[in-house]
PDB file of C-alpha atoms in Angstrom:
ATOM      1  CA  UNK D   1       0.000   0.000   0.000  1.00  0.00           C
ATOM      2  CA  UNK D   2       3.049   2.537   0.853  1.00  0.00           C
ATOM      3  CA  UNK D   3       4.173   2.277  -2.476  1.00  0.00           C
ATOM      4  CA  UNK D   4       1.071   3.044  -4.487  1.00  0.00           C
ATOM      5  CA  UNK D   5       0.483   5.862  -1.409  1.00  0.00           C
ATOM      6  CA  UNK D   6       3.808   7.707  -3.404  1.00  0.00           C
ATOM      7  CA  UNK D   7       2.839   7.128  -6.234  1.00  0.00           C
ATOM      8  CA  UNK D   8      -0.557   8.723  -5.808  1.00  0.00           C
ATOM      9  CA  UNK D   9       1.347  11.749  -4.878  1.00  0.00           C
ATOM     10  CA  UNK D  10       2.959  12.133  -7.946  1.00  0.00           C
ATOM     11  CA  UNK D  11       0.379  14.751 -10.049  1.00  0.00           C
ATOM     12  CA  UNK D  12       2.829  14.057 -13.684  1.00  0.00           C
ATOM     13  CA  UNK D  13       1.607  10.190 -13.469  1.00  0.00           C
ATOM     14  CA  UNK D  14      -1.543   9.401 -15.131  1.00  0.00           C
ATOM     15  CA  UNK D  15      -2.892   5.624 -14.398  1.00  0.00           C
ATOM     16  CA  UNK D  16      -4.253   3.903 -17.577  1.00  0.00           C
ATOM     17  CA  UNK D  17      -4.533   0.453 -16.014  1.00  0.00           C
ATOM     18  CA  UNK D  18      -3.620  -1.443 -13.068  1.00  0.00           C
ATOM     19  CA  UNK D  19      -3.331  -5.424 -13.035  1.00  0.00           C
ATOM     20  CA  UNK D  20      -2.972  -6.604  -9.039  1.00  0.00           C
ATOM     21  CA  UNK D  21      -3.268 -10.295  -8.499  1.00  0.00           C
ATOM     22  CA  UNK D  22      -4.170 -11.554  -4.403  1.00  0.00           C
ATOM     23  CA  UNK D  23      -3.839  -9.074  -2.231  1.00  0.00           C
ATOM     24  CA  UNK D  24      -2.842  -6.818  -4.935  1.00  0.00           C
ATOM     25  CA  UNK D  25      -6.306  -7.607  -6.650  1.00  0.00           C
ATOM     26  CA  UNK D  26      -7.754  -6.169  -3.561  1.00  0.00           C
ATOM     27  CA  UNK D  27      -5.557  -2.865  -3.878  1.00  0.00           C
ATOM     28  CA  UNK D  28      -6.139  -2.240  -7.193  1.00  0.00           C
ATOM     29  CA  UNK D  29      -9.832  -2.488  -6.916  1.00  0.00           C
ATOM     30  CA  UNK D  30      -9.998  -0.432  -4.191  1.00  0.00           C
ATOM     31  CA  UNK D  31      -7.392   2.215  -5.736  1.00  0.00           C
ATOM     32  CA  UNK D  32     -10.077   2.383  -8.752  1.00  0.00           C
ATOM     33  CA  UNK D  33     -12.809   2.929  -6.645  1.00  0.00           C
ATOM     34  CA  UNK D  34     -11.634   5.647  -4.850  1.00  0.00           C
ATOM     35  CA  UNK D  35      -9.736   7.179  -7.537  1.00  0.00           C
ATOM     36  CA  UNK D  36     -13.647   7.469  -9.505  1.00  0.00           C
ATOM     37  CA  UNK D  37     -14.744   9.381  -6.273  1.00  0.00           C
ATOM     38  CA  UNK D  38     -11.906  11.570  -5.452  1.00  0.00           C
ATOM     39  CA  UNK D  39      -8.953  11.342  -7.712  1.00  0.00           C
ATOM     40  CA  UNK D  40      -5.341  10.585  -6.635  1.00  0.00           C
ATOM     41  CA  UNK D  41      -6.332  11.611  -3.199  1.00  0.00           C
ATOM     42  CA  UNK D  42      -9.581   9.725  -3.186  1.00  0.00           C
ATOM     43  CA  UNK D  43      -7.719   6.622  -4.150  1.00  0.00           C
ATOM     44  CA  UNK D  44      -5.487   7.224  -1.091  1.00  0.00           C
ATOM     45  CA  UNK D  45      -8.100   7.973   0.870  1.00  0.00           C
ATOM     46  CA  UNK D  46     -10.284   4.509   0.140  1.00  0.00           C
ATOM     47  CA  UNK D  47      -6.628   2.724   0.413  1.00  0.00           C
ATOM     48  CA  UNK D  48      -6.179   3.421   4.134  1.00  0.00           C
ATOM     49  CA  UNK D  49      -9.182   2.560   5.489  1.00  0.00           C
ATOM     50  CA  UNK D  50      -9.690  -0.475   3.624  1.00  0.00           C
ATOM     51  CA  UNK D  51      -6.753  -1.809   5.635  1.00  0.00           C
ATOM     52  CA  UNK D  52      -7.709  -0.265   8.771  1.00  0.00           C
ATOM     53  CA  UNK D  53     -11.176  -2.225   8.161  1.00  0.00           C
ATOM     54  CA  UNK D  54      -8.927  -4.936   7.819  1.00  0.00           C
ATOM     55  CA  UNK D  55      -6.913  -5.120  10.453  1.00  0.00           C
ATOM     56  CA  UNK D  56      -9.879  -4.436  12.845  1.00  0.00           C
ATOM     57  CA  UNK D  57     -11.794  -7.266  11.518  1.00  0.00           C
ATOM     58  CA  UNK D  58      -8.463  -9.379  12.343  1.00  0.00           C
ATOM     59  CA  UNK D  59      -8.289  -8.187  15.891  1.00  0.00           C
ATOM     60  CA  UNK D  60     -11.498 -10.271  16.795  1.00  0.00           C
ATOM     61  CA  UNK D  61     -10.869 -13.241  13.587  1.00  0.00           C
ATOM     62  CA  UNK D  62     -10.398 -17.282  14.644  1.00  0.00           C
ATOM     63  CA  UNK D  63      -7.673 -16.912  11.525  1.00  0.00           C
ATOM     64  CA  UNK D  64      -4.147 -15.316  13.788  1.00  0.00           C
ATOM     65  CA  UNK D  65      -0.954 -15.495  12.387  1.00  0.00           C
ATOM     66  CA  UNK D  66       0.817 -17.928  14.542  1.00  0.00           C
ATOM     67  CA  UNK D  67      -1.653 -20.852  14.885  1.00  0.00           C
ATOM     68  CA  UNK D  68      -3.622 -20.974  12.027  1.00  0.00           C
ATOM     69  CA  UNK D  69      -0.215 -20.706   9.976  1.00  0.00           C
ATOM     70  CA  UNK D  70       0.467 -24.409  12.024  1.00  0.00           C
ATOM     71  CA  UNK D  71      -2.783 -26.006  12.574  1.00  0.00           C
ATOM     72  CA  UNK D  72      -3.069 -25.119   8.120  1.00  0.00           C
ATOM     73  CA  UNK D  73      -0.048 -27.743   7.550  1.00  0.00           C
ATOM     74  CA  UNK D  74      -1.836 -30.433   8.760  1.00  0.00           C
ATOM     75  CA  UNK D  75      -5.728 -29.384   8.291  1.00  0.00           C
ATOM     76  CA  UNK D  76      -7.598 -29.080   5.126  1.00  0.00           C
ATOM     77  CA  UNK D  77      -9.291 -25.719   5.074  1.00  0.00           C
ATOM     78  CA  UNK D  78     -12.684 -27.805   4.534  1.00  0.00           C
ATOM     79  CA  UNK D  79     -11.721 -28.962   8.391  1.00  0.00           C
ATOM     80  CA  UNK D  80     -10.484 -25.424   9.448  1.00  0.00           C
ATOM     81  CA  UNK D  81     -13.441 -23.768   7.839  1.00  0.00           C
ATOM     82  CA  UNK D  82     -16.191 -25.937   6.487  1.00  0.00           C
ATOM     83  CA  UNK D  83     -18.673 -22.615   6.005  1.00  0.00           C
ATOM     84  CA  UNK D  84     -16.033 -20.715   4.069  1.00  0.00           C
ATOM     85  CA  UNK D  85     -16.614 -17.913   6.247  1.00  0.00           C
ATOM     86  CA  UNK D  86     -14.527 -15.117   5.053  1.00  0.00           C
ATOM     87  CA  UNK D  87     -14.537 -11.330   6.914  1.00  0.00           C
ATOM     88  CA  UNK D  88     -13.093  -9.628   3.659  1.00  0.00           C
ATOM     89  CA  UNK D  89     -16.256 -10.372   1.592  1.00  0.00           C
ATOM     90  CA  UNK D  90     -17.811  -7.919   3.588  1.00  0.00           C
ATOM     91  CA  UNK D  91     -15.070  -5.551   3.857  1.00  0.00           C
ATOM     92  CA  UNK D  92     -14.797  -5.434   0.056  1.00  0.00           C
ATOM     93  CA  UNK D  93     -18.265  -4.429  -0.407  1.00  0.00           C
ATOM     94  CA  UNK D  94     -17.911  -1.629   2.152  1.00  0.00           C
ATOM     95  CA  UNK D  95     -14.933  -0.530   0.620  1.00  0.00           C
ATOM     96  CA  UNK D  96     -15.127  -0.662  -3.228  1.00  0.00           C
ATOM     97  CA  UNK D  97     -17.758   0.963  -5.674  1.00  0.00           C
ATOM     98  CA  UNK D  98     -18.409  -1.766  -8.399  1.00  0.00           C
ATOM     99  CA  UNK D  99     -20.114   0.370 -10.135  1.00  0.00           C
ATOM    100  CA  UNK D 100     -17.758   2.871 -10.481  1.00  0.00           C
ATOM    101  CA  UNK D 101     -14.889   0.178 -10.896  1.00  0.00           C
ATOM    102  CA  UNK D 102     -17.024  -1.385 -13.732  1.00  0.00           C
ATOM    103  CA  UNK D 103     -17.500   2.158 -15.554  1.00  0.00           C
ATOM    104  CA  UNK D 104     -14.085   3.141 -14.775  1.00  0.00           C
ATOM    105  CA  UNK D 105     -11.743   5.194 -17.429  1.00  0.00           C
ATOM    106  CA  UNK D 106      -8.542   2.963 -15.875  1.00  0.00           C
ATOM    107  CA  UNK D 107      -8.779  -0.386 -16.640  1.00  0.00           C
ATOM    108  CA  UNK D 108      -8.822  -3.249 -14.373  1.00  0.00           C
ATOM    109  CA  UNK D 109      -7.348  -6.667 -14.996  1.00  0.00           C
ATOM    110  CA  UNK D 110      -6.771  -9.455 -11.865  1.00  0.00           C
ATOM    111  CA  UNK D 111      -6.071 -13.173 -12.295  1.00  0.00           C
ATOM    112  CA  UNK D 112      -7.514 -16.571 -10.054  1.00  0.00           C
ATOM    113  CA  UNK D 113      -6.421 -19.686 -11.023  1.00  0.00           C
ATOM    114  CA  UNK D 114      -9.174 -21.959 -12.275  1.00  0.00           C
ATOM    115  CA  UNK D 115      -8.770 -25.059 -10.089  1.00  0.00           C
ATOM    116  CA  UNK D 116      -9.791 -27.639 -12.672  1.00  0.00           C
ATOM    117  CA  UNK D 117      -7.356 -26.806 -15.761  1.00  0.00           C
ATOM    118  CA  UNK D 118      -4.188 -24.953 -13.509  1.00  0.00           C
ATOM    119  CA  UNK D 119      -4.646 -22.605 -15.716  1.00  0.00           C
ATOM    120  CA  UNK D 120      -5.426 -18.599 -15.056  1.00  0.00           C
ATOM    121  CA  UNK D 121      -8.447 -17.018 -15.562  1.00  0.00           C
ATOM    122  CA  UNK D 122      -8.233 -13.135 -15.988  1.00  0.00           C
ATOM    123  CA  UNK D 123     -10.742 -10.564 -14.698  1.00  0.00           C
ATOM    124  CA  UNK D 124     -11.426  -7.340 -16.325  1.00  0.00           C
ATOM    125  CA  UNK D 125     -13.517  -4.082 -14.597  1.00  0.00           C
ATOM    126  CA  UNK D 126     -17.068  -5.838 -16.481  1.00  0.00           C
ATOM    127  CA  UNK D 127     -16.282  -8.679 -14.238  1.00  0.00           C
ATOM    128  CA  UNK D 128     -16.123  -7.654 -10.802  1.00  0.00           C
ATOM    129  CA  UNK D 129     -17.691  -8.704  -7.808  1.00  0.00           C
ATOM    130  CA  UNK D 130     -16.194  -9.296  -4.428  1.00  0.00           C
ATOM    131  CA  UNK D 131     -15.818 -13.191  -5.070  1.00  0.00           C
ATOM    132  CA  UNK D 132     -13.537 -12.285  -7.710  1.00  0.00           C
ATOM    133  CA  UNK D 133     -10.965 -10.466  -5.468  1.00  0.00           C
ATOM    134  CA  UNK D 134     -11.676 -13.505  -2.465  1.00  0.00           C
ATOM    135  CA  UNK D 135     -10.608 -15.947  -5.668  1.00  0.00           C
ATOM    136  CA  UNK D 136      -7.453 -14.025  -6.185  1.00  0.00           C
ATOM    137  CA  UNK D 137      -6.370 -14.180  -2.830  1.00  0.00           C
ATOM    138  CA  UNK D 138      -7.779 -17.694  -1.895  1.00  0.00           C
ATOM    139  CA  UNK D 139      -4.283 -19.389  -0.541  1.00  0.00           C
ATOM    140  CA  UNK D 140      -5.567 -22.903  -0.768  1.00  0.00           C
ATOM    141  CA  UNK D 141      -4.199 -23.929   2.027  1.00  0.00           C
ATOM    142  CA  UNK D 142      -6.286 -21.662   4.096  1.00  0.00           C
ATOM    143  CA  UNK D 143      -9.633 -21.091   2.198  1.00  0.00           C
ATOM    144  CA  UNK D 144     -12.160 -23.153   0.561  1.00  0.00           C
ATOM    145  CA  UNK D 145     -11.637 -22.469  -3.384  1.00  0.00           C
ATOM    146  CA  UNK D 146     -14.223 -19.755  -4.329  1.00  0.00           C
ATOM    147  CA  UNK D 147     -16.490 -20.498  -6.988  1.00  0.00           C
ATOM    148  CA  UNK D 148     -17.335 -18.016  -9.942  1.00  0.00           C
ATOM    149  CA  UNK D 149     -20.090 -19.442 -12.666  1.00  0.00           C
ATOM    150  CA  UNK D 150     -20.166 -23.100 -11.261  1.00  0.00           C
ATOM    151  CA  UNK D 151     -16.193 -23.500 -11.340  1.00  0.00           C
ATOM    152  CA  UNK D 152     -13.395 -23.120  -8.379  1.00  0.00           C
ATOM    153  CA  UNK D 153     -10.783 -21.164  -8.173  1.00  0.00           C
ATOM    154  CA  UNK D 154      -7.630 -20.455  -6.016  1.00  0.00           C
ATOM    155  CA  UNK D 155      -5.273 -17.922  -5.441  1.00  0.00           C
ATOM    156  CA  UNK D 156      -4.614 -16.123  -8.525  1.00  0.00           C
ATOM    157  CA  UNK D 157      -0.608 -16.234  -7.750  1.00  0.00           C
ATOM    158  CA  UNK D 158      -0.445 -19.450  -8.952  1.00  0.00           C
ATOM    159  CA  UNK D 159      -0.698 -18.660 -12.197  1.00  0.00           C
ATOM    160  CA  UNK D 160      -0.130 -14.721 -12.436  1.00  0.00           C
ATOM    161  CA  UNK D 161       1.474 -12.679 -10.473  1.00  0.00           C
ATOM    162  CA  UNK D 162       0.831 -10.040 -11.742  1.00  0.00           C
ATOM    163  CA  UNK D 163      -0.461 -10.613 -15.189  1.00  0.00           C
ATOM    164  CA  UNK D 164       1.155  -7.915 -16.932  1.00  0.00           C
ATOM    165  CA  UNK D 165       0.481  -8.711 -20.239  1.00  0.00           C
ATOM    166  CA  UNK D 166      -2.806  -7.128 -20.915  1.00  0.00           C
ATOM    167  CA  UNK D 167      -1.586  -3.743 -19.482  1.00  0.00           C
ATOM    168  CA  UNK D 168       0.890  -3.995 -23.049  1.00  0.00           C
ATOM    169  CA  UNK D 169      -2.248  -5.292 -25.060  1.00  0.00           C
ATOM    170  CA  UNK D 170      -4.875  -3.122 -24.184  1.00  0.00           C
ATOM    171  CA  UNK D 171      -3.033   0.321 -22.586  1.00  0.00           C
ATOM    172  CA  UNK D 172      -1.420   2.944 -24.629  1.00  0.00           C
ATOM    173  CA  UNK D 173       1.436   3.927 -22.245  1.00  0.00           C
ATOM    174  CA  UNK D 174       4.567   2.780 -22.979  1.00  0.00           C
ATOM    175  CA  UNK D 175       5.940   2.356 -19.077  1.00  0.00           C
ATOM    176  CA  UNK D 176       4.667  -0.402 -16.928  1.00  0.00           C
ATOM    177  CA  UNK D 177       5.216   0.374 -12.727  1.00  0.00           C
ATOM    178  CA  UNK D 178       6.036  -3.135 -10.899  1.00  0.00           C
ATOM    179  CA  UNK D 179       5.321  -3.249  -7.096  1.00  0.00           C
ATOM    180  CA  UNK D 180       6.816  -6.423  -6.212  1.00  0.00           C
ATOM    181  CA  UNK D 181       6.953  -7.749  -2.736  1.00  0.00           C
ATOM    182  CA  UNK D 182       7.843 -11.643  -2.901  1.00  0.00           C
ATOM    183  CA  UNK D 183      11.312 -11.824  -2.755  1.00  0.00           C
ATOM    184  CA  UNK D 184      13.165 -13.141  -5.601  1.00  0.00           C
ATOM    185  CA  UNK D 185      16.087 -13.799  -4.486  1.00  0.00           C
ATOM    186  CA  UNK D 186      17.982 -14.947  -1.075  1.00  0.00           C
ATOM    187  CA  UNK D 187      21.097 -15.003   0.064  1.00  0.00           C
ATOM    188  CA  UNK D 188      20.951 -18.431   2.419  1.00  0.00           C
ATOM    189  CA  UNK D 189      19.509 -21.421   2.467  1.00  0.00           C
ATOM    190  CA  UNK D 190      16.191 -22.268   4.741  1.00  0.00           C
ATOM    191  CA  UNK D 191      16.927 -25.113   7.015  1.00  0.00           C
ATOM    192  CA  UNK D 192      13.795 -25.037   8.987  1.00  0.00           C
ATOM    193  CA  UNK D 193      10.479 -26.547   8.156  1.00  0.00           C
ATOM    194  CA  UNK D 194       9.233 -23.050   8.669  1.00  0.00           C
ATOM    195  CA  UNK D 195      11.729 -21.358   6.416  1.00  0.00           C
ATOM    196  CA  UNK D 196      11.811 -24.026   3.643  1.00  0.00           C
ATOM    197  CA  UNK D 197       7.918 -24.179   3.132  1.00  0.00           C
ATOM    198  CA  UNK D 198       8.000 -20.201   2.926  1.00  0.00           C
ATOM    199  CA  UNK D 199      10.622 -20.090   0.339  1.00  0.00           C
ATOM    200  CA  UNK D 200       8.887 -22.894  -1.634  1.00  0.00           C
ATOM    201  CA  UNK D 201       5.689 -20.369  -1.668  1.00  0.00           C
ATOM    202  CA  UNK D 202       7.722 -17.861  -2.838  1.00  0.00           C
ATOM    203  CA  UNK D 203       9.420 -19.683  -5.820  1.00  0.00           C
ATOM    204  CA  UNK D 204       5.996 -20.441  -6.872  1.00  0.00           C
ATOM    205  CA  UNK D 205       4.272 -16.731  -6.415  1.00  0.00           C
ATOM    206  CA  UNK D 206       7.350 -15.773  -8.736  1.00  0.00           C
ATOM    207  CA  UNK D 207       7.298 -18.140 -11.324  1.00  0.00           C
ATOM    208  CA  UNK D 208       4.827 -16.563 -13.598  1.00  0.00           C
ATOM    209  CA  UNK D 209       6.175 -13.360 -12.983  1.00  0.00           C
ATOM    210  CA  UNK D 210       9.365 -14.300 -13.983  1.00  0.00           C
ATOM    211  CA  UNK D 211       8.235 -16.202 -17.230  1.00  0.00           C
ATOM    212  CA  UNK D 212       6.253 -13.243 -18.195  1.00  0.00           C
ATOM    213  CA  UNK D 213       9.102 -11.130 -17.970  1.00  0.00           C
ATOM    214  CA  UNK D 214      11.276 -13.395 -19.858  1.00  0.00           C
ATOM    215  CA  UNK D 215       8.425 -13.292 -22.709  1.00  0.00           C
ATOM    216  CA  UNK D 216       8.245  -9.733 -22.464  1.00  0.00           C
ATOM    217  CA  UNK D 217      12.529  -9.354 -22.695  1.00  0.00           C
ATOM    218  CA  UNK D 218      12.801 -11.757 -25.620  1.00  0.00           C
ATOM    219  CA  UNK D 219       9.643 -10.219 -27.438  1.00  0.00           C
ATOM    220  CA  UNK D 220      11.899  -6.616 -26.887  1.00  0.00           C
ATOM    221  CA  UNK D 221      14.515  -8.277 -29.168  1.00  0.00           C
ATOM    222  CA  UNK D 222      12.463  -9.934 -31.876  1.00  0.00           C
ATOM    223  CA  UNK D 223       9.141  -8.059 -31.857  1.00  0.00           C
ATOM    224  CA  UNK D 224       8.749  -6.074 -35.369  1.00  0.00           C
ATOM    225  CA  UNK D 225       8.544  -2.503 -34.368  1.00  0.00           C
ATOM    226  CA  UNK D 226       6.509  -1.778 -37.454  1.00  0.00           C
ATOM    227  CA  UNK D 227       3.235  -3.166 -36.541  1.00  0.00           C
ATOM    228  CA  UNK D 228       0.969  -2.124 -34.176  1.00  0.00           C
ATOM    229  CA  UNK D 229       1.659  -4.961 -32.300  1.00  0.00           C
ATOM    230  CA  UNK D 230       5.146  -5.124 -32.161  1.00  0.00           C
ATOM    231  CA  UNK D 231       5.398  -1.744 -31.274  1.00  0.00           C
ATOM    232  CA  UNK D 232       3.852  -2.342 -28.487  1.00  0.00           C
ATOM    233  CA  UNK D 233       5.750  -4.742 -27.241  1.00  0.00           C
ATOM    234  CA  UNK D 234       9.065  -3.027 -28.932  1.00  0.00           C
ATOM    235  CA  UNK D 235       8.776  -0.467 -26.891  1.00  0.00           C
ATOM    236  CA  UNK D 236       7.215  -1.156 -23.520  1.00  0.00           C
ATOM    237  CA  UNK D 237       9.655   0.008 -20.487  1.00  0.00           C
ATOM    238  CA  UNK D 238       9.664  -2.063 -17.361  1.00  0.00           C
ATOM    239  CA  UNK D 239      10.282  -0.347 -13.919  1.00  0.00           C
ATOM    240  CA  UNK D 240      10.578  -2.481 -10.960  1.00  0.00           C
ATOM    241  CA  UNK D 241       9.933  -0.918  -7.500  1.00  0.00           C
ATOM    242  CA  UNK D 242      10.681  -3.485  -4.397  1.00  0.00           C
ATOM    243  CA  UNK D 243      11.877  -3.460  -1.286  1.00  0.00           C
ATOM    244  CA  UNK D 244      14.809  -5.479   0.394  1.00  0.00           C
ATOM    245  CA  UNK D 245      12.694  -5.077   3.735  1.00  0.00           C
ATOM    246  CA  UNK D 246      10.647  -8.225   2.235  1.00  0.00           C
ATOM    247  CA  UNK D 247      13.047 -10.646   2.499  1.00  0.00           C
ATOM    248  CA  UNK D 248      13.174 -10.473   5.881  1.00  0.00           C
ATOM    249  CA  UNK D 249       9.694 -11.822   6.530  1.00  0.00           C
ATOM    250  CA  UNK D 250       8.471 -15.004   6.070  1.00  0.00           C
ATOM    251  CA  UNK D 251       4.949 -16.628   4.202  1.00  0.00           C
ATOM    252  CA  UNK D 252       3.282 -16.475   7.709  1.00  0.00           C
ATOM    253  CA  UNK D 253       3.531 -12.790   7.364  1.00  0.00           C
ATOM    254  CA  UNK D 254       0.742 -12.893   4.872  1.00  0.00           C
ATOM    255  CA  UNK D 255      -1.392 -13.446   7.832  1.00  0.00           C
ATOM    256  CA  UNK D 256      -0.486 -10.761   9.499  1.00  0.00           C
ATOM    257  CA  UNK D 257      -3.005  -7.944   9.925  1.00  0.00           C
ATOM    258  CA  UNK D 258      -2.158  -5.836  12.679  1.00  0.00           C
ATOM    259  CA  UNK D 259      -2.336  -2.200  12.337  1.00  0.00           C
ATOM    260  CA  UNK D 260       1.231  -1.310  13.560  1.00  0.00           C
ATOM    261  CA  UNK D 261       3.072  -4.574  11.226  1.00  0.00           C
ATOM    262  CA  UNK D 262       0.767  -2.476   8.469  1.00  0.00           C
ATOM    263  CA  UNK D 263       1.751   0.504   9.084  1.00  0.00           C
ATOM    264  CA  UNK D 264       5.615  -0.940   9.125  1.00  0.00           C
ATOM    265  CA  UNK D 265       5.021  -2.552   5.490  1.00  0.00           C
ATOM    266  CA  UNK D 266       3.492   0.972   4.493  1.00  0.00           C
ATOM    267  CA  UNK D 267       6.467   3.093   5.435  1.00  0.00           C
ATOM    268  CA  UNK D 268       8.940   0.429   3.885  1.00  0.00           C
ATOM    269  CA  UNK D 269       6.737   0.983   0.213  1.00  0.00           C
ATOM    270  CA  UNK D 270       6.368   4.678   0.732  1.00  0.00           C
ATOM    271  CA  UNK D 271      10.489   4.929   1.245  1.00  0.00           C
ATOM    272  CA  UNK D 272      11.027   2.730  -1.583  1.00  0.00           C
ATOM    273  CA  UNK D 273       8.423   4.718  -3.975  1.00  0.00           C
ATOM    274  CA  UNK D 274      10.417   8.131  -2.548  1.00  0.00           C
ATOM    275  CA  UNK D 275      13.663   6.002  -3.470  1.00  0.00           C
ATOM    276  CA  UNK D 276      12.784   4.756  -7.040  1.00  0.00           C
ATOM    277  CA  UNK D 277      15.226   6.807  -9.411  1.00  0.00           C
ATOM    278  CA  UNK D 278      12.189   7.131 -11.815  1.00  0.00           C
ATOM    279  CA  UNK D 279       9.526   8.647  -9.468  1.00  0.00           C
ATOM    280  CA  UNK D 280       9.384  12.374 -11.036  1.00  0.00           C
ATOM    281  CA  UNK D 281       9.582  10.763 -14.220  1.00  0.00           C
ATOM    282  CA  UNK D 282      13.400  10.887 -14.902  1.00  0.00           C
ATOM    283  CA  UNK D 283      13.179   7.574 -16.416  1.00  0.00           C
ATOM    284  CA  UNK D 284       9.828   7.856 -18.131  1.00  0.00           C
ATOM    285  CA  UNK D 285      10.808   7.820 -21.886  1.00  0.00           C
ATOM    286  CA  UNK D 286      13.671   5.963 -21.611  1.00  0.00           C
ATOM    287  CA  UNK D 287      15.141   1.954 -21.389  1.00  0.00           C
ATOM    288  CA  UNK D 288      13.752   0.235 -18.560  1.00  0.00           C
ATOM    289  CA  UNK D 289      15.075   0.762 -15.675  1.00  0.00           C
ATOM    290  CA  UNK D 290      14.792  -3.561 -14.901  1.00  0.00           C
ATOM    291  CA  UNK D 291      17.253  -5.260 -16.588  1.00  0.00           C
ATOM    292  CA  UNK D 292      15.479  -7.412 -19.331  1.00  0.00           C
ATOM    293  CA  UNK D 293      18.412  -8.404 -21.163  1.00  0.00           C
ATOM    294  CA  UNK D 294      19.521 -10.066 -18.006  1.00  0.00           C
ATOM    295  CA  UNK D 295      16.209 -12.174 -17.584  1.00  0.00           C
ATOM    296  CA  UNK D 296      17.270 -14.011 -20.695  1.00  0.00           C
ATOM    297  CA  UNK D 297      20.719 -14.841 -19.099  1.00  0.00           C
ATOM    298  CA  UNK D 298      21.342 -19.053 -20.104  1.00  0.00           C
ATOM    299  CA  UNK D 299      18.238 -18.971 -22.427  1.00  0.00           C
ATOM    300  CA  UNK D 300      19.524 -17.538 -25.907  1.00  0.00           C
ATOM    301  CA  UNK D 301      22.694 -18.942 -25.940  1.00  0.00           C
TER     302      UNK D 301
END
């Protein structure tokens, strides 16, 4: 949230679409929805107390951090929560104007994964309803899969995160902002059952990311400029904006809602945002400031 917070500040930047995937879904839709009702400051606005609606609704929830994360390695969540009970449905529909989302000028995309074929199943601003966000952050080991139209879905992460290919396809800008907070890389290697089973999550949250990327870096080099198409993908810019705060927490994190570990994660994206050499627009225009060639590093050789 502290990163799109900056970025809301920043009056030059003008928001053609946003793709969020999980709790990222939940962000963008609720960025939208204020944004219709109040601009940057709107968007801000609706941001901030969507998590402060979400962190009180934690306070009194059966789902804390520390033993649901346990009790979830050895329970189905059809034990853990047969009713599917989930406090966010509610929060969403406090918090987010479909309407306005659905007649929105910025456009919308979010990703579940369709339980059945593995496969992802993107959302556009037509599309939404609060089920649609819950299925984008359904971690299946934690919720029920969420059904949409008779079939089930699971966290959208599985299979995009984010899908960042429609923002090329159906945007005219030329510069795509990345938020990233899974980790990519780490430095040692996790010897506890704790530490192993959150870097395991985290390989997979990235992997789609990561191929997309690649697609993205190899379609820069062989993508004919002269077509519409091409162009587009010719001459799409890539700016990545994380945080090396994030490695230092762990998947159970995830479950963390309390206001002050919020407000933490807030400051860390704000000071990255205020960081990012590209913020004022320095790098708008120009190559992208993440390395594509070096995605492709072992591939064309």
């Amino acid at each position: 949230m502290g990163g799109l917070d900056r970025l809301l500040e920043e009056a030059r930047l003008q928001i053609e679409g946003v793709s969020g995937t999980s709790a990222g879904a939940m962000n963008a839709a609720v960025l939208v929805s204020g944004f219709e009702h109040g601009g940057p400051a709107g968007a801000r606005k609706s941001l901030e107390q969507f998590w402060r609606r979400v962190s009180d609704a934690a306070a009194f929830s059966t789902f804390r951090r520390m033993p649901f994360d346990m009790v979830a390695r050895l329970l189905s969540p059809h034990d853990l929560n047969p009713t599917a009970f989930n406090p966010l449905r509610g929060i969403l529909r406090e918090s987010v104007d479909l309407d306005a989302v659905r007649t929105s000028r910025i456009k919308l995309f979010t990703t579940a994964t369709h339980l059945r074929t593995g496969q992802g199943r993107l959302f556009r601003n037509a599309d939404l309803e609060p089920d649609v966000l819950l299925a984008s952050a359904c971690l299946a080991t934690l919720f029920k899969a969420v059904d949409i139209d008779g079939e089930a879905y699971w966290d959208g992460g599985y299979a995009g995160n984010p899908t960042i290919t429609p923002l090329i396809r159906e945007t005219d800008s030329t510069d795509t902002r990345l938020v990233q907070i899974n980790p990519v890389e780490r430095s040692e290697v996790p010897r506890s059952a704790r530490d192993i089973i959150s870097r395991l999550n985290e390989v997979a949250f990235n992997a789609p990311l990561l191929k997309e990327l690649r697609m993205i870096a190899l379609l820069h080099k062989v993508a004919d400029a002269g077509t519409a198409e091409g162009n587009r993908w010719a001459t799409m810019r890539i700016h990545r904006l994380d945080s090396p705060a994030m490695s230092t927490l762990g998947y159970s994190s995830k479950l963390n809602a309390e206001w002050r570990f919020l407000t933490m994660l807030h400051d860390e994206g704000w000071r990255a945002a205020q960081a990012f050499p590209g913020l004022h627009g320095s790098v708008l225009g120009e190559p992208s400031s993440l390395d594509l060639d070096a995605l492709l590093d072992g591939i064309l050789q």
